Amino acid sequence: MSATRPELEVLAAKARATFGFSCDVGLLEAWVREVTSAEPARLDPGVALACALFHRQPEALACFEERVVPRVRAALQKLGAAAPAVDEHVQGMRTRLLADDHGARLRHYRGVGAFEAFVITTAVRALTDAHRGPMRDADDEALAKLPAAVDLERQLARTGQRHLFATAFRASLAALEPRERALLKLNLVDGASIDALAPLYQVSRATVARWLSSARQALQQGTLARLSKDTRLEGDDLHGLMASLESGFDVSLRRFVEEAAGPDE
Amino acid sequence: MSHPDDAALSEYAQGDLSGEGLRAIEGHLASCDACRGLVARLLQVLEPSRAHGPHKGLVVGRYVVLDAVGAGALGEVFSAHDSTLERTVALKWLYPSVGGVDRDTLRARLLAEARTLAKVQHPNVVAVHDVLAHEGADVIVMELVQRARSLRQLAETRGPWMTTVARFIAAARGLAAAHQAGVIHRDFKPDNVLLDGAGRVVVVDFGLARAADVVASPTSPASKRSALSGTPAYLAPERWQGRAADEASDQFSFCVALFECLAGRLPFAARELQERQAEVRAGPPSLASTGVSRRVEAALRRGLSFEPAARWPSMGGLADELELALSAPRRQQHRLLGVGVLLAAVGLFTLTASRSRARCDDADAPVRALWTKPRADAVRVALLGTRHPAAEALAPKVEAALTRYADALAEGRTRACRATAFEGDSDALLTLRHACTSRRASDFDALVKGLEAADGKTVERAVLAIESLPPAADCFEPASLTAVEPMPGGPARLAVEAVIPRVSAVRAMRQLGKVKDSVALAEAVTDEARRAGWRPLTSDVLLEWGAGLERLSRYDEARERLVEGLTLAVAASDARQGFAAAVALAYLDGVDRQKPEAGATWVTVGHALGEPAKVRGTAEAVRLGNVEAVMAMRAGKAADAATLLTALEAQLTSAGGLRTINGARLLTNLSAAQRESGRAAEGVATAKRSLELMESLLSPNHPDVASAVNNLGSALADLGRLDEAEPYFRRSIALREALFGPEALALATPHYNLGELALRRGDGKTALEEYGRSRALVEQARGPDEDDVWDSKMGEGLALGLLGRHAESLTLLEAVWPQLVARKLPAWNLAQAKLGLAASLRALGKEPARVAQLLREVLALEGPRHAEQRARAQALLTER
């Protein structure tokens, strides 16, 4: 969807109201056409700031320092980075965003959400990378090596079928929808609260809680179904297994998901 | 694997992603720990973009969001205040983005279905009011089902199986209506059927199917997600195989749900596809141990057939069968119930009384909503705005009468709810009772609408119109409700329900004096009612049409409508309506068309239709009595008429209906009959009571009061108390002049009466003036060819005779004579004419033989009423 001239005028006016200046409307037109396909009316005025920064307008650079950088610093501090690290990552962010390749990364900002948020993301990524080393793909195979949960493990160990739990669990986890897996892990492994997750989907916390609980239930039932099919347990043993699974599942779930998602050991 | 860029992660963390972009990043985050870790950190430092999600206080169009009340698979539900209509509604907020390949398609379909559902107005289907878009999210505005409990919750406290079946029948009707509109439910289960505080069964969550329904797995959805969704328990076998939902699969789910609520367990338990298919093929287990009738069980078995084609052809068909199954065993069942069960029922009553009462607290809400303070204010303002002289006195009476009627309706609904909630009355009876009060409420609403647009005519007719509303209490009587042809189910019911308010409008117009409008509308509404196909309603509007035509003196057309209305009422076993039709016909033929034989036939038909015990003391019964009395008086049997009306008065008094306009009119007629039968003193007393009643029910300056005043004057005059009579006639003139102006036709009668008075006092001059004035008014208003003109001319003739102007007198009397004879004038009046004619002929020395004949005829009259006339005739004869 290409923006009309009046839409661009409105966007520029919004930018002037927010930042005190705007990118020239002619430049803005080309910029918007290049960076975004979002609905013009919903574009954040930050897109004009990005445009002005790309074109090295002095007031834009000043605005960046006065308005954006302090928020980046605050975010990094909140995440526990020490002062020297904050300075380092802010500088790294400046370089990546404004200097490298003549500010080409500014084009990644599509005018959806706040420009500051985009800049913070760039900085937080730098911080995260520094802590964790290079990004890697997740390895769910780690699950296979994990010890089983408390009672369950004992039940299965007695019959020498301990490994079956991990297998069943992994299969059930894989059977979840991507959203359910993502949310479950964000919540249980990364500690994102329900309150933090709700805005991602523009839903109430109750809804996120319900999604999580239904994902957890699906995981539990799926694991149970697979186990009852795969194990050679019968009679009391099977009942015991089911009972322990149902009662202790939430405890073990957290451990399993966490461990399944944790770093290699 | 390529990782999302900073912009994408930032957008996700602020809640700005939707559709494809959101699905892509979710898929990535499900397996990429690093990016997820980054998002988790961003969540700690980034603010959510905007509060675009629903939250308390958010204004969406005319709705203000209140509280979250629940969530479905595709959206959240909030209560909200509708600021325009001042009511609470539910807003179903569809998630702007939901993962899964075909979710967008699903959403589009949901919206389309919501729009379709909005057109389905069925009491057993949750009402969809509107579909809105708010900042990219779709919002469905729906009825908020108040104080609801699901059939799942109700099934936990197992009641009588018949109650369960009755509730499911209502749900089936709702489902059938949705099917008719092209909406498939897809997720029917006991949780999705609610019983609201008023005892209404409502099917909810239409189309809120899961993504799995659209992205149906070709192999085995059960092995994948059965545990999570829980719903596969209700899924038809063909849906397990991946086929799309349709009416037949809804029917299967319905039958699973009903089976579950009756048996306390699901009919099919297998979780694996193969096993499940085999189980369904084998059919559900027996319900024998539950006491459910075989016919219900057979109906369920058919609905649970493996092959869709083997099930019932439609939900409506299944509902009909269940209804029949329910009505068949009921009597038997009751006979089997012994004392033990009765005692148990009493115990249950004590235990659940408080809870059940609370449950019926809202039963009257739909009626209460019709009569609110603002509406009462609007009616009062409209009445006063007419500047009718009686408006000020009538407005509070109109308001009180409307309030009484609304209270009676509300009380009826609560009573009906309680009767079913814990006095053991069936849900089917509750449905009938509510349907009946709904019709009454529709009449009430139409009348209030008419009053809100009041003019002078409306003011005068308001009290009687309210009084003429069909009694609210009738709606409780099981016998009269169950006997009548039931309202059709399914889509036909929608059509019927659409016509009901139209019939009410026809009725209200006529009652409020807009007869021509009423008749014009009745024609169209009759067609609509015929198409809707529920005969009691067609009969109803035909009777209204006929009554309107009767008021316009279009008697032949009126008769045609009334006869058809009667025929339909009888065909539909609607005795009450049939009785009303017979009464209207008796009046039309017996009184309007002056065909006593035909009138008598209808009276007989009326008596045959209206079982005496049921119609005793009703307005129709009084009307029938009045018709009989008028015909008796016309036939010269005033004494019979008086006896009949006295008996009616006693009935009406014991039914508590005497203090009504109808009662006052009965007294008016009784007074006339008493006077006519020579009981003048009683006639005066009765006329006084009638006047007092009118004055207290209406206002002192109401036209009906002016009539009653005039009638009392006539009664006094009959008794020879001429001096007492005169002020009443003058008061009647004053009242009518104030109401209608000095040239009004209504003044003709009291002027005529003053003429009579003067004549009897021997004051020829005044008599000539008053008769002349009366005649002029009638001629001016209706032309010269009118009975009232002949009557006045006769009076003028007699007055001229009194003044000794015999030639003029003779000319006038001879001119009107043929008219007087042809009209079968009351004997007394005719005798007066004969005496006058004889006197003038005699004075002019003309036709002695005719004079002798006329006088002999007068002398032959019997009874005390004619004593004076006989004496005068004798005197004229002997003068010779």
XYZ file of C-alpha atoms in Angstrom, chain B residues 616-617 621-622 624-630 632-633 637-655 658 662-663 665-675 677 679 682-683 685-687 689:
54
model
C -67.603 -16.034 33.047
C -67.012 -12.423 33.954
C -68.925 -12.535 28.017
C -70.234 -9.111 28.996
C -72.206 -11.185 24.412
C -74.678 -10.470 27.211
C -75.003 -6.921 25.983
C -75.714 -8.113 22.465
C -78.380 -10.469 23.736
C -79.874 -7.708 25.860
C -79.975 -5.201 23.022
C -84.152 -8.595 23.523
C -84.966 -4.912 23.941
C -88.496 -7.986 25.741
C -86.944 -5.360 27.972
C -87.661 -7.368 31.097
C -85.660 -10.296 29.739
C -82.856 -7.923 28.882
C -82.884 -6.521 32.400
C -82.769 -10.012 33.925
C -79.874 -10.994 31.667
C -77.899 -7.860 32.411
C -78.502 -8.166 36.149
C -77.049 -11.682 36.041
C -74.051 -10.397 34.051
C -73.513 -7.645 36.570
C -73.363 -10.229 39.327
C -70.824 -12.282 37.334
C -68.714 -9.278 36.591
C -68.777 -8.195 40.217
C -67.621 -11.576 41.452
C -64.882 -11.632 38.793
C -67.322 -4.288 37.494
C -67.009 -2.171 30.379
C -68.841 -2.512 33.680
C -71.442 0.376 30.003
C -73.183 -2.721 31.240
C -74.907 -0.560 33.862
C -75.931 1.936 31.190
C -77.631 -0.800 29.244
C -79.168 -2.250 32.386
C -80.578 1.141 33.233
C -82.130 1.398 29.790
C -83.607 -2.096 30.085
C -85.004 -1.331 33.524
C -86.605 1.865 32.275
C -89.484 -2.601 31.335
C -88.777 -0.219 36.425
C -84.323 1.145 39.415
C -83.322 2.590 36.081
C -80.458 4.181 40.489
C -78.530 2.127 37.929
C -77.870 5.164 35.747
C -74.107 4.111 39.519
